[in-house]
Short mmCIF file of C-alpha atoms and ligand atoms in Angstrom, two decimals:
data_model
loop_
_atom_site.label_atom_id
_atom_site.label_comp_id
_atom_site.label_asym_id
_atom_site.label_seq_id
_atom_site.Cartn_x
_atom_site.Cartn_y
_atom_site.Cartn_z
CA UNK I 1 -5.79 -17.52 2.00
CA UNK I 2 -6.47 -18.14 -1.70
CA UNK I 3 -9.62 -16.97 -3.41
CA UNK I 4 -10.82 -17.47 -6.94
CA UNK I 5 -10.90 -14.06 -8.54
CA UNK I 6 -13.41 -13.80 -11.38
CA UNK I 7 -11.50 -10.90 -12.92
CA UNK I 8 -8.20 -12.78 -13.33
CA UNK I 9 -10.08 -16.08 -13.68
CA UNK I 10 -7.71 -17.89 -11.32
CA UNK I 11 -7.05 -18.69 -7.70
CA UNK I 12 -4.99 -15.88 -6.21
CA UNK I 13 -3.43 -15.28 -2.85
CA UNK I 14 -5.67 -12.88 -0.99
CA UNK I 15 -3.69 -9.87 0.24
CA UNK I 16 -5.93 -7.21 1.76
CA UNK I 17 -4.89 -3.57 1.54
CA UNK I 18 -4.99 -3.42 5.34
CA UNK I 19 -5.24 -6.78 7.19
CA UNK I 20 -6.88 -5.18 10.21
CA UNK I 21 -9.61 -3.63 8.06
CA UNK I 22 -10.62 -5.97 5.24
CA UNK I 23 -13.36 -4.31 3.23
CA UNK I 24 -16.04 -6.37 1.51
CA UNK I 25 -19.10 -5.29 -0.42
CA UNK I 26 -21.86 -7.72 -1.38
CA UNK I 27 -24.69 -6.76 -3.69
CA UNK I 28 -27.76 -7.10 -1.52
CA UNK I 29 -31.42 -7.82 -2.12
CA UNK I 30 -33.68 -5.83 -4.36
CA UNK I 31 -36.44 -5.23 -1.86
CA UNK I 32 -39.55 -5.52 -4.02
CA UNK I 33 -40.47 -8.92 -2.58
CA UNK I 34 -39.21 -11.46 -0.04
CA UNK I 35 -35.70 -12.72 -0.80
CA UNK I 36 -35.90 -16.34 -1.95
CA UNK I 37 -33.82 -19.32 -1.04
CA UNK I 38 -31.64 -18.75 -4.13
CA UNK I 39 -30.78 -15.23 -2.97
CA UNK I 40 -29.99 -16.77 0.39
CA UNK I 41 -27.47 -19.18 -1.13
CA UNK I 42 -25.53 -16.10 -2.13
CA UNK I 43 -26.10 -14.37 1.21
CA UNK I 44 -25.03 -17.46 3.18
CA UNK I 45 -21.78 -17.42 1.20
CA UNK I 46 -21.33 -13.76 2.18
CA UNK I 47 -21.77 -14.77 5.81
CA UNK I 48 -19.34 -17.67 5.45
CA UNK I 49 -16.73 -15.38 3.93
CA UNK I 50 -17.33 -12.81 6.66
CA UNK I 51 -16.98 -15.40 9.43
CA UNK I 52 -13.93 -17.03 7.96
CA UNK I 53 -12.10 -13.73 7.45
CA UNK I 54 -12.80 -12.90 11.09
CA UNK I 55 -11.65 -16.29 12.28
CA UNK I 56 -8.42 -15.78 10.42
CA UNK I 57 -7.86 -12.72 12.58
CA UNK I 58 -8.90 -9.92 10.25
CA UNK I 59 -10.96 -6.92 11.21
CA UNK I 60 -13.71 -6.90 8.60
CA UNK I 61 -16.06 -4.25 7.29
CA UNK I 62 -18.75 -6.14 5.47
CA UNK I 63 -21.38 -4.02 3.73
CA UNK I 64 -24.47 -5.49 2.05
CA UNK I 65 -26.78 -2.94 0.48
CA UNK I 66 -30.51 -2.79 -0.05
CA UNK I 67 -31.49 -1.92 -3.61
CA UNK I 68 -34.58 0.08 -2.69
CA UNK I 69 -34.99 2.08 -5.89
CA UNK I 70 -34.96 0.50 -9.35
CA UNK I 71 -37.51 -0.61 -11.95
CA UNK I 72 -38.75 -3.56 -9.90
CA UNK I 73 -39.26 -1.68 -6.62
CA UNK I 74 -41.00 1.18 -8.43
CA UNK I 75 -43.28 -1.16 -10.41
CA UNK I 76 -44.00 -3.15 -7.24
CA UNK I 77 -44.93 -0.03 -5.28
CA UNK I 78 -47.14 1.23 -8.11
CA UNK I 79 -48.93 -2.12 -8.43
CA UNK I 80 -49.56 -2.18 -4.66
CA UNK I 81 -50.71 1.46 -4.63
CA UNK I 82 -48.05 2.39 -2.09
CA UNK I 83 -45.13 4.79 -1.94
CA UNK I 84 -41.69 3.39 -2.65
CA UNK I 85 -40.62 3.37 1.00
CA UNK I 86 -43.94 1.91 2.19
CA UNK I 87 -43.42 -0.89 -0.29
CA UNK I 88 -39.74 -1.63 0.39
CA UNK I 89 -39.77 -1.11 4.19
CA UNK I 90 -41.46 -4.42 5.08
CA UNK I 91 -39.19 -6.39 2.72
CA UNK I 92 -36.14 -4.81 4.35
CA UNK I 93 -37.48 -5.86 7.76
CA UNK I 94 -38.19 -9.34 6.42
CA UNK I 95 -34.65 -9.69 5.07
CA UNK I 96 -33.17 -8.69 8.43
CA UNK I 97 -35.38 -11.23 10.20
CA UNK I 98 -34.43 -13.99 7.76
CA UNK I 99 -30.76 -13.09 8.17
CA UNK I 100 -31.19 -13.48 11.93
CA UNK I 101 -33.04 -16.76 11.45
CA UNK I 102 -30.09 -18.10 9.46
CA UNK I 103 -27.60 -16.86 12.05
CA UNK I 104 -25.77 -14.22 9.99
CA UNK I 105 -23.13 -12.18 11.76
CA UNK I 106 -24.21 -8.57 11.95
CA UNK I 107 -22.52 -6.72 9.10
CA UNK I 108 -21.02 -3.27 9.20
CA UNK I 109 -24.08 -1.79 7.62
CA UNK I 110 -26.97 -2.26 5.25
CA UNK I 111 -27.05 1.00 3.32
CA UNK I 112 -30.17 1.76 1.32
CA UNK I 113 -29.63 3.24 -2.12
CA UNK I 114 -32.17 6.00 -1.40
CA UNK I 115 -29.98 7.28 1.46
CA UNK I 116 -27.16 8.11 -0.97
CA UNK I 117 -28.88 10.17 -3.67
CA UNK I 118 -26.82 13.38 -3.13
CA UNK I 119 -23.59 11.35 -3.36
CA UNK I 120 -24.92 9.72 -6.55
CA UNK I 121 -25.69 13.08 -8.11
CA UNK I 122 -22.18 14.26 -7.24
CA UNK I 123 -20.70 11.09 -8.75
CA UNK I 124 -22.54 11.65 -12.04
CA UNK I 125 -21.24 15.22 -12.10
CA UNK I 126 -17.69 13.92 -11.73
CA UNK I 127 -18.19 11.53 -14.65
CA UNK I 128 -19.69 14.31 -16.78
CA UNK I 129 -16.81 16.65 -15.94
CA UNK I 130 -14.29 13.97 -16.84
CA UNK I 131 -15.96 13.33 -20.18
CA UNK I 132 -17.09 9.78 -19.31
CA UNK I 133 -20.79 10.60 -19.46
CA UNK I 134 -23.19 12.60 -21.58
CA UNK I 135 -26.64 14.07 -21.21
CA UNK I 136 -29.45 12.73 -23.33
CA UNK I 137 -32.19 15.00 -24.62
CA UNK I 138 -34.80 13.72 -22.13
CA UNK I 139 -32.89 14.68 -18.96
CA UNK I 140 -31.18 11.31 -18.51
CA UNK I 141 -27.43 10.91 -18.23
CA UNK I 142 -25.58 8.00 -19.83
CA UNK I 143 -22.18 6.50 -19.22
CA UNK I 144 -20.07 6.49 -22.35
CA UNK I 145 -18.58 3.01 -22.54
CA UNK I 146 -16.23 3.89 -25.42
CA UNK I 147 -14.33 6.28 -23.12
CA UNK I 148 -13.24 3.43 -20.84
CA UNK I 149 -10.58 1.33 -22.52
CA UNK I 150 -10.84 -1.56 -20.04
CA UNK I 151 -14.54 -2.13 -20.60
CA UNK I 152 -15.22 -5.88 -20.74
CA UNK I 153 -12.21 -6.91 -18.65
CA UNK I 154 -14.36 -8.72 -16.08
CA UNK I 155 -16.82 -10.52 -18.31
CA UNK I 156 -15.05 -10.60 -21.64
CA UNK I 157 -18.28 -9.16 -23.02
CA UNK I 158 -19.27 -5.79 -24.27
CA UNK I 159 -16.34 -5.06 -26.58
CA UNK I 160 -16.75 -3.02 -29.75
CA UNK I 161 -17.57 -6.15 -31.68
CA UNK I 162 -20.53 -6.89 -29.38
CA UNK I 163 -21.57 -3.27 -29.62
CA UNK I 164 -21.76 -3.41 -33.40
CA UNK I 165 -23.63 -6.68 -33.30
CA UNK I 166 -26.19 -5.57 -30.73
CA UNK I 167 -26.77 -2.36 -32.65
CA UNK I 168 -27.71 -4.44 -35.67
CA UNK I 169 -29.75 -6.87 -33.57
CA UNK I 170 -31.72 -4.36 -31.60
CA UNK I 171 -31.71 -1.40 -33.91
CA UNK I 172 -31.14 0.74 -30.82
CA UNK I 173 -30.04 4.26 -31.72
CA UNK I 174 -31.33 6.25 -28.74
CA UNK I 175 -27.94 6.01 -27.03
CA UNK I 176 -24.68 7.09 -28.62
CA UNK I 177 -23.45 3.49 -28.30
CA UNK I 178 -25.71 0.52 -27.47
CA UNK I 179 -23.33 -0.48 -24.67
CA UNK I 180 -23.94 2.82 -22.85
CA UNK I 181 -26.07 2.62 -19.72
CA UNK I 182 -28.08 5.10 -17.69
CA UNK I 183 -26.41 6.75 -14.71
CA UNK I 184 -29.41 8.97 -14.13
CA UNK I 185 -32.90 8.28 -15.48
CA UNK I 186 -35.24 11.16 -16.20
CA UNK I 187 -38.46 10.90 -14.16
CA UNK I 188 -41.32 8.86 -15.62
CA UNK I 189 -44.97 9.27 -14.51
CA UNK I 190 -44.86 6.06 -12.40
CA UNK I 191 -41.76 7.31 -10.57
CA UNK I 192 -43.74 10.39 -9.54
CA UNK I 193 -46.72 8.31 -8.36
CA UNK I 194 -44.60 6.37 -5.88
CA UNK I 195 -42.30 9.22 -4.81
CA UNK I 196 -39.20 7.93 -6.58
CA UNK I 197 -38.10 11.28 -7.96
CA UNK I 198 -35.18 13.45 -6.85
CA UNK I 199 -33.86 16.78 -8.11
CA UNK I 200 -30.61 16.95 -10.00
CA UNK I 201 -28.78 19.46 -12.20
CA UNK I 202 -30.27 17.54 -15.18
CA UNK I 203 -33.83 17.70 -13.95
CA UNK I 204 -35.97 15.39 -11.82
CA UNK I 205 -35.13 11.69 -11.98
CA UNK I 206 -33.57 8.77 -10.17
CA UNK I 207 -30.26 6.92 -10.17
CA UNK I 208 -29.47 3.93 -12.36
CA UNK I 209 -28.95 0.61 -10.56
CA UNK I 210 -25.26 0.16 -11.44
CA UNK I 211 -24.45 3.62 -10.17
CA UNK I 212 -26.09 2.89 -6.82
CA UNK I 213 -23.67 0.12 -5.88
CA UNK I 214 -20.55 2.04 -7.03
CA UNK I 215 -21.51 5.02 -4.90
CA UNK I 216 -22.34 2.97 -1.80
CA UNK I 217 -19.05 1.08 -2.12
CA UNK I 218 -16.95 4.19 -2.55
CA UNK I 219 -18.81 6.27 0.07
CA UNK I 220 -18.58 3.61 2.75
CA UNK I 221 -15.44 1.65 1.97
CA UNK I 222 -13.23 3.87 -0.20
CA UNK I 223 -12.09 3.88 -3.82
CA UNK I 224 -10.69 0.35 -3.62
CA UNK I 225 -12.53 -2.44 -1.86
CA UNK I 226 -10.74 -5.70 -1.02
CA UNK I 227 -13.52 -8.03 -2.16
CA UNK I 228 -16.65 -7.39 -4.16
CA UNK I 229 -19.07 -10.30 -4.18
CA UNK I 230 -22.42 -11.13 -5.76
CA UNK I 231 -24.40 -13.83 -7.52
CA UNK I 232 -23.13 -15.02 -10.91
CA UNK I 233 -25.91 -13.20 -12.79
CA UNK I 234 -24.44 -9.88 -11.67
CA UNK I 235 -21.08 -10.33 -13.38
CA UNK I 236 -22.39 -8.78 -16.57
CA UNK I 237 -23.49 -6.11 -17.02
CA UNK I 238 -23.85 -5.00 -13.37
CA UNK I 239 -20.30 -5.52 -12.14
CA UNK I 240 -18.72 -4.68 -15.48
CA UNK I 241 -20.54 -1.36 -15.36
CA UNK I 242 -19.62 -0.78 -11.73
CA UNK I 243 -15.94 -1.16 -12.67
CA UNK I 244 -16.28 1.18 -15.64
CA UNK I 245 -17.91 3.98 -13.64
CA UNK I 246 -15.81 3.65 -10.53
CA UNK I 247 -12.40 3.31 -12.15
CA UNK I 248 -13.17 6.10 -14.60
CA UNK I 249 -14.14 8.38 -11.70
CA UNK I 250 -11.35 7.54 -9.23
CA UNK I 251 -8.52 6.36 -11.43
CA UNK I 252 -7.94 3.48 -8.97
CA UNK I 253 -8.58 -0.24 -9.02
CA UNK I 254 -12.17 -0.66 -7.80
CA UNK I 255 -12.03 -4.16 -6.31
CA UNK I 256 -8.96 -6.31 -5.60
CA UNK I 257 -11.02 -9.49 -5.80
CA UNK I 258 -14.28 -10.34 -7.50
CA UNK I 259 -16.24 -13.35 -6.26
CA UNK I 260 -19.37 -14.78 -7.85
CA UNK I 261 -21.71 -17.36 -6.37
CA UNK I 262 -23.31 -19.91 -8.65
CA UNK I 263 -27.08 -19.87 -8.80
CA UNK I 264 -29.09 -22.30 -6.72
CA UNK I 265 -31.43 -24.71 -8.43
CA UNK I 266 -34.52 -26.14 -6.81
CA UNK I 267 -35.52 -29.72 -7.72
CA UNK I 268 -33.01 -29.51 -10.58
CA UNK I 269 -34.66 -26.49 -12.13
CA UNK I 270 -34.00 -22.83 -12.28
CA UNK I 271 -36.04 -21.05 -9.60
CA UNK I 272 -38.99 -19.13 -10.84
CA UNK I 273 -42.37 -18.06 -9.61
CA UNK I 274 -44.12 -19.70 -12.55
CA UNK I 275 -42.59 -23.12 -11.78
CA UNK I 276 -43.84 -22.89 -8.20
CA UNK I 277 -40.37 -23.74 -6.83
CA UNK I 278 -39.87 -20.33 -5.34
CA UNK I 279 -39.30 -20.82 -1.60
CA UNK I 280 -38.61 -18.21 1.03
CA UNK I 281 -36.79 -18.83 4.30
CA UNK I 282 -39.87 -17.87 6.30
CA UNK I 283 -42.11 -20.31 4.42
CA UNK I 284 -39.68 -23.17 4.96
CA UNK I 285 -39.44 -22.36 8.67
CA UNK I 286 -43.22 -22.07 8.91
CA UNK I 287 -43.45 -25.52 7.34
CA UNK I 288 -41.39 -26.82 10.23
CA UNK I 289 -37.91 -26.90 8.66
CA UNK I 290 -35.03 -26.10 10.93
CA UNK I 291 -33.08 -22.90 10.13
CA UNK I 292 -29.79 -24.67 10.82
CA UNK I 293 -30.70 -27.36 8.27
CA UNK I 294 -31.57 -24.70 5.68
CA UNK I 295 -28.24 -23.01 6.34
CA UNK I 296 -26.44 -26.35 6.12
CA UNK I 297 -27.93 -27.15 2.70
CA UNK I 298 -27.09 -23.69 1.37
CA UNK I 299 -23.45 -23.83 2.43
CA UNK I 300 -22.75 -27.52 1.87
CA UNK I 301 -21.63 -27.25 -1.77
CA UNK I 302 -18.67 -25.20 -2.90
CA UNK I 303 -19.98 -21.75 -3.82
CA UNK I 304 -18.83 -22.08 -7.45
CA UNK I 305 -20.44 -25.54 -7.89
CA UNK I 306 -23.96 -26.59 -8.69
CA UNK I 307 -26.27 -26.78 -5.71
CA UNK I 308 -29.68 -28.32 -5.96
CA UNK I 309 -32.17 -27.60 -3.18
CA UNK I 310 -34.55 -30.50 -2.46
CA UNK I 311 -36.63 -31.65 0.47
CA UNK I 312 -34.51 -34.77 0.75
CA UNK I 313 -31.38 -32.58 1.02
CA UNK I 314 -33.14 -30.70 3.83
CA UNK I 315 -33.98 -33.96 5.59
CA UNK I 316 -30.35 -35.14 5.29
CA UNK I 317 -29.17 -31.78 6.61
CA UNK I 318 -31.51 -32.00 9.59
CA UNK I 319 -30.00 -35.36 10.43
CA UNK I 320 -26.43 -34.17 9.89
CA UNK I 321 -26.93 -31.24 12.22
CA UNK I 322 -28.52 -33.50 14.84
CA UNK I 323 -25.54 -35.85 14.68
CA UNK I 324 -23.24 -32.91 15.34
CA UNK I 325 -25.29 -31.73 18.31
CA UNK I 326 -25.47 -35.27 19.70
CA UNK I 327 -21.72 -35.61 19.37
CA UNK I 328 -21.10 -32.28 21.03
CA UNK I 329 -23.42 -33.18 23.89
CA UNK I 330 -21.76 -36.55 24.31
CA UNK I 331 -18.35 -34.91 24.63
CA UNK I 332 -19.67 -32.18 26.94
CA UNK I 333 -21.52 -34.58 29.22
CA UNK I 334 -18.41 -36.67 29.49
CA UNK I 335 -16.61 -33.57 30.64
CA UNK I 336 -19.01 -33.27 33.59
CA UNK I 337 -18.28 -36.94 34.29
CA UNK I 338 -14.54 -36.17 34.38
CA UNK I 339 -15.09 -33.52 37.03
CA UNK I 340 -17.19 -35.89 39.13
CA UNK I 341 -14.57 -38.59 38.80
CA UNK I 342 -11.78 -36.19 39.68
CA UNK I 343 -13.65 -35.07 42.75
CA UNK I 344 -14.07 -38.71 43.68
CA UNK I 345 -10.30 -39.14 43.44
CA UNK I 346 -10.15 -40.98 40.12
CA UNK I 347 -8.16 -38.42 38.18
CA UNK I 348 -4.85 -40.27 38.24
CA UNK I 349 -6.30 -43.43 36.72
CA UNK I 350 -8.15 -41.41 34.05
CA UNK I 351 -5.10 -39.33 33.16
CA UNK I 352 -3.02 -42.48 32.88
CA UNK I 353 -5.25 -44.08 30.26
CA UNK I 354 -5.26 -41.09 27.94
CA UNK I 355 -2.69 -41.30 25.24
CA UNK I 356 -3.40 -37.69 24.22
CA UNK I 357 -3.97 -39.06 20.73
CA UNK I 358 -7.40 -37.60 20.27
CA UNK I 359 -6.14 -34.20 21.35
CA UNK I 360 -3.54 -34.32 18.59
CA UNK I 361 -6.04 -35.56 16.02
CA UNK I 362 -8.50 -32.79 16.96
CA UNK I 363 -5.76 -30.30 16.24
CA UNK I 364 -5.00 -31.96 12.91
CA UNK I 365 -8.66 -31.99 11.85
CA UNK I 366 -8.99 -28.31 12.72
CA UNK I 367 -5.83 -27.49 10.75
CA UNK I 368 -7.19 -29.42 7.74
CA UNK I 369 -10.55 -27.67 8.09
CA UNK I 370 -8.83 -24.29 8.03
CA UNK I 371 -6.61 -25.23 5.12
CA UNK I 372 -9.72 -26.21 3.15
CA UNK I 373 -11.53 -22.99 3.98
CA UNK I 374 -8.41 -21.03 3.13
CA UNK I 375 -8.49 -22.62 -0.30
CA UNK I 376 -11.33 -20.59 -1.78
CA UNK I 377 -13.81 -21.55 0.97
CA UNK I 378 -13.77 -25.24 0.13
CA UNK I 379 -16.65 -26.24 2.38
CA UNK I 380 -17.02 -29.87 1.17
CA UNK I 381 -13.40 -30.57 2.11
CA UNK I 382 -13.76 -28.66 5.38
CA UNK I 383 -16.84 -30.72 6.25
CA UNK I 384 -14.88 -33.91 5.61
CA UNK I 385 -12.49 -32.78 8.38
CA UNK I 386 -15.42 -31.99 10.66
CA UNK I 387 -16.81 -35.51 10.16
CA UNK I 388 -13.31 -36.91 10.64
CA UNK I 389 -13.27 -35.28 14.06
CA UNK I 390 -16.69 -36.73 14.90
CA UNK I 391 -15.62 -40.19 13.77
CA UNK I 392 -12.36 -40.16 15.75
CA UNK I 393 -14.10 -38.66 18.77
CA UNK I 394 -16.86 -41.24 18.81
CA UNK I 395 -14.40 -44.08 18.31
CA UNK I 396 -12.31 -42.89 21.27
CA UNK I 397 -15.41 -42.45 23.43
CA UNK I 398 -16.57 -45.96 22.52
CA UNK I 399 -13.20 -47.51 23.34
CA UNK I 400 -12.95 -49.19 26.74
CA UNK I 401 -10.33 -46.71 28.00
CA UNK I 402 -12.49 -43.67 27.22
CA UNK I 403 -10.90 -40.27 26.75
CA UNK I 404 -9.14 -37.79 29.00
CA UNK I 405 -10.34 -34.35 30.04
CA UNK I 406 -7.64 -32.84 27.84
CA UNK I 407 -8.96 -34.80 24.85
CA UNK I 408 -12.50 -33.59 25.48
CA UNK I 409 -11.38 -29.99 25.78
CA UNK I 410 -9.44 -30.24 22.54
CA UNK I 411 -12.41 -31.75 20.70
CA UNK I 412 -14.81 -29.12 22.01
CA UNK I 413 -12.37 -26.34 21.15
CA UNK I 414 -11.94 -27.65 17.58
CA UNK I 415 -15.72 -27.95 17.16
CA UNK I 416 -16.23 -24.43 18.46
CA UNK I 417 -13.61 -23.04 16.07
CA UNK I 418 -15.12 -24.87 13.10
CA UNK I 419 -18.54 -23.58 14.07
CA UNK I 420 -17.28 -20.01 14.25
CA UNK I 421 -16.81 -20.38 10.49
CA UNK I 422 -19.83 -22.57 9.71
CA UNK I 423 -22.35 -21.01 12.10
CA UNK I 424 -24.48 -24.14 12.23
CA UNK I 425 -24.15 -25.83 15.60
CA UNK I 426 -24.85 -22.81 17.78
CA UNK I 427 -27.71 -21.89 15.48
CA UNK I 428 -29.21 -25.37 15.82
CA UNK I 429 -28.70 -25.34 19.57
CA UNK I 430 -30.87 -22.22 19.82
CA UNK I 431 -33.93 -24.15 18.80
CA UNK I 432 -33.08 -27.75 19.60
CA UNK I 433 -31.17 -27.56 22.83
CA UNK I 434 -33.78 -25.86 25.00
CA UNK I 435 -33.97 -27.64 28.33
CA UNK I 436 -37.36 -28.73 29.65
CA UNK I 437 -37.54 -26.07 32.34
CA UNK I 438 -36.92 -23.19 29.93
CA UNK I 439 -39.33 -24.68 27.45
CA UNK I 440 -42.06 -24.98 30.10
CA UNK I 441 -41.56 -21.39 31.29
CA UNK I 442 -41.76 -20.05 27.73
CA UNK I 443 -44.88 -22.11 27.05
CA UNK I 444 -46.55 -20.73 30.18
CA UNK I 445 -45.87 -17.14 29.13
CA UNK I 446 -47.13 -17.83 25.61
CA UNK I 447 -50.35 -19.28 27.03
CA UNK I 448 -50.78 -16.33 29.42
CA UNK I 449 -50.46 -14.01 26.43
CA UNK I 450 -53.06 -16.02 24.50
CA UNK I 451 -55.47 -15.74 27.45
CA UNK I 452 -54.87 -11.96 27.69
CA UNK I 453 -55.59 -11.60 23.99
CA UNK I 454 -58.80 -13.57 24.29
CA UNK I 455 -60.15 -11.09 26.84
CA UNK I 456 -58.79 -8.20 24.76
CA UNK I 457 -56.27 -7.21 27.43
CA UNK I 458 -53.75 -6.05 24.85
CA UNK I 459 -51.57 -4.20 27.35
CA UNK I 460 -50.76 -7.44 29.13
CA UNK I 461 -50.46 -9.35 25.84
CA UNK I 462 -48.01 -6.79 24.45
CA UNK I 463 -46.01 -6.74 27.66
CA UNK I 464 -45.67 -10.53 27.58
CA UNK I 465 -44.66 -10.49 23.93
CA UNK I 466 -42.01 -7.82 24.66
CA UNK I 467 -40.73 -9.82 27.61
CA UNK I 468 -40.47 -12.97 25.50
CA UNK I 469 -38.74 -11.03 22.71
CA UNK I 470 -36.18 -9.72 25.19
CA UNK I 471 -35.44 -13.35 26.12
CA UNK I 472 -34.84 -14.26 22.50
CA UNK I 473 -38.26 -15.83 21.89
CA UNK I 474 -40.08 -14.91 18.70
CA UNK I 475 -43.83 -15.52 18.49
CA UNK I 476 -45.77 -16.34 15.41
CA UNK I 477 -49.56 -16.22 15.46
CA UNK I 478 -50.90 -18.89 13.13
CA UNK I 479 -54.47 -20.11 12.57
CA UNK I 480 -53.49 -23.20 14.54
CA UNK I 481 -52.44 -21.12 17.56
CA UNK I 482 -49.32 -19.31 18.70
CA UNK I 483 -45.99 -20.89 17.88
CA UNK I 484 -42.69 -19.82 19.31
CA UNK I 485 -39.05 -20.22 18.48
CA UNK I 486 -35.80 -19.09 19.95
CA UNK I 487 -33.86 -16.68 17.77
CA UNK I 488 -31.11 -16.27 20.38
CA UNK I 489 -30.01 -18.50 23.22
CA UNK I 490 -32.40 -17.80 26.13
CA UNK I 491 -31.23 -15.09 28.48
CA UNK I 492 -28.32 -13.94 26.28
P1 AMP C 501 -31.69 -9.52 -6.29
O1 AMP C 501 -32.61 -9.42 -5.10
O2 AMP C 501 -32.33 -10.07 -7.49
O3 AMP C 501 -31.00 -8.19 -6.54
O4 AMP C 501 -30.56 -10.55 -5.91
C1 AMP C 501 -29.85 -10.51 -4.72
C2 AMP C 501 -28.66 -11.45 -4.79
O5 AMP C 501 -29.10 -12.80 -4.95
C3 AMP C 501 -27.74 -11.17 -5.97
O6 AMP C 501 -26.39 -11.30 -5.54
C4 AMP C 501 -28.11 -12.25 -6.97
O7 AMP C 501 -27.06 -12.55 -7.83
C5 AMP C 501 -28.42 -13.40 -6.06
N1 AMP C 501 -29.30 -14.44 -6.65
C6 AMP C 501 -30.43 -14.27 -7.35
N2 AMP C 501 -30.96 -15.47 -7.72
C7 AMP C 501 -30.15 -16.42 -7.21
C8 AMP C 501 -30.13 -17.87 -7.23
N3 AMP C 501 -31.09 -18.59 -7.83
N4 AMP C 501 -29.11 -18.49 -6.61
C9 AMP C 501 -28.13 -17.80 -5.99
N5 AMP C 501 -28.09 -16.45 -5.92
C10 AMP C 501 -29.07 -15.76 -6.52
ZN1 ZN C 502 -24.63 -4.26 -6.91
#
């Protein structure tokens, strides 16, 4: 597998330290608000990478953190009049729900920065002892960039020249060097109000953001991680600073590969709250958009290329996903036909008319799909192979001779393998492929719950909700009544 490594700025053959335990760390959401669709472009790429590594036979430890203490979470909690954990808790829950909605594989953990404070304090002590950090007069501790010769190797920024320039530009003299950054921030009054203060040898305070990720990576995955991934905005200074701290502390390479996902645009513009183009997954789903279509749009472009999110792209994606499901059903239903025909004694004739061609082409399309994904997750090329399979399959099914059972099996197997990487078809089938019987039974239970609620029989209503949940049905109470959706295949 080749991946583009942002540190070496080239495609490189990916060689994990241990192929049966590939370690990946992705910078996760800052949980001061709902993650938006732009964040989810990056997170969908994490999931794609995770799935593809697994499909290629690796054991994978994939850690995505929650940044639950930083300026934004503290300011958000203070503005809402809540404690830090009261403020971040619901956004953590919301992220996990959205991740489920978009069909993410469960990761190997979602550490919260606040769970690692003792390890962070210890890490700062190591940097102080090694002479890579210094204490400021106010009880903060700063990393001393000048002590790390490789500073700037990831981004090409932040060299001495930049330091001199920014000193002139900003007139900043509080730090020994303007490039230095806080490892530990002395407590401010707002931190105290929301409970974001911890003891340390340097007095009460809280960790700096860059430090948080380094410590979670090294605590959970070791000194060297195989792949570190994040959105492109994190390359500098966040990841540059992570390298500086981690390599100075451990003396080892921090990440073998660095991957960065290009930012999503919405209607050709940068996403921002003020432009009103700030969508969340839950809003889109509430507006009736299909999760599988949202996922399809987010993964359809190569992760280092421009991607523009529009409603027409969503409509096209909805159609594309439906074509895939229709194709899969057509092949599957034909399979049932084969069995019936075999039972009726027609197997010899059917076997005779199959040239086995489609079987071979299915294998070729799957090989091309994998080769594309192995080349830096080239989804557009991989999707061309998927559509090639659909085209060849439909053509063979339309032909007067039809296709053999072996052909059908090969096509279904190739589709299933491709979907293990893409995670779209099974996700779509959850909500679109509910048979009438199941749908009627769910609807009856939802209505029974509504009736119980009307007469304030909350015990029954809660029991019905729990029962539906256990069958993979999620309820949403809207002003227009209760809506339901399947978040897992029924009964699984
Ligand atoms: P944040 O919640 O701001 O810490 O961001 C979480 C992740 O989303 C980070 O990896 C960011 O780089 C990424 N991200 C933020 N905005 C966008 C965007 N518009 N498109 C793609 N990724 C983004
Ligand atoms: Zn990070």
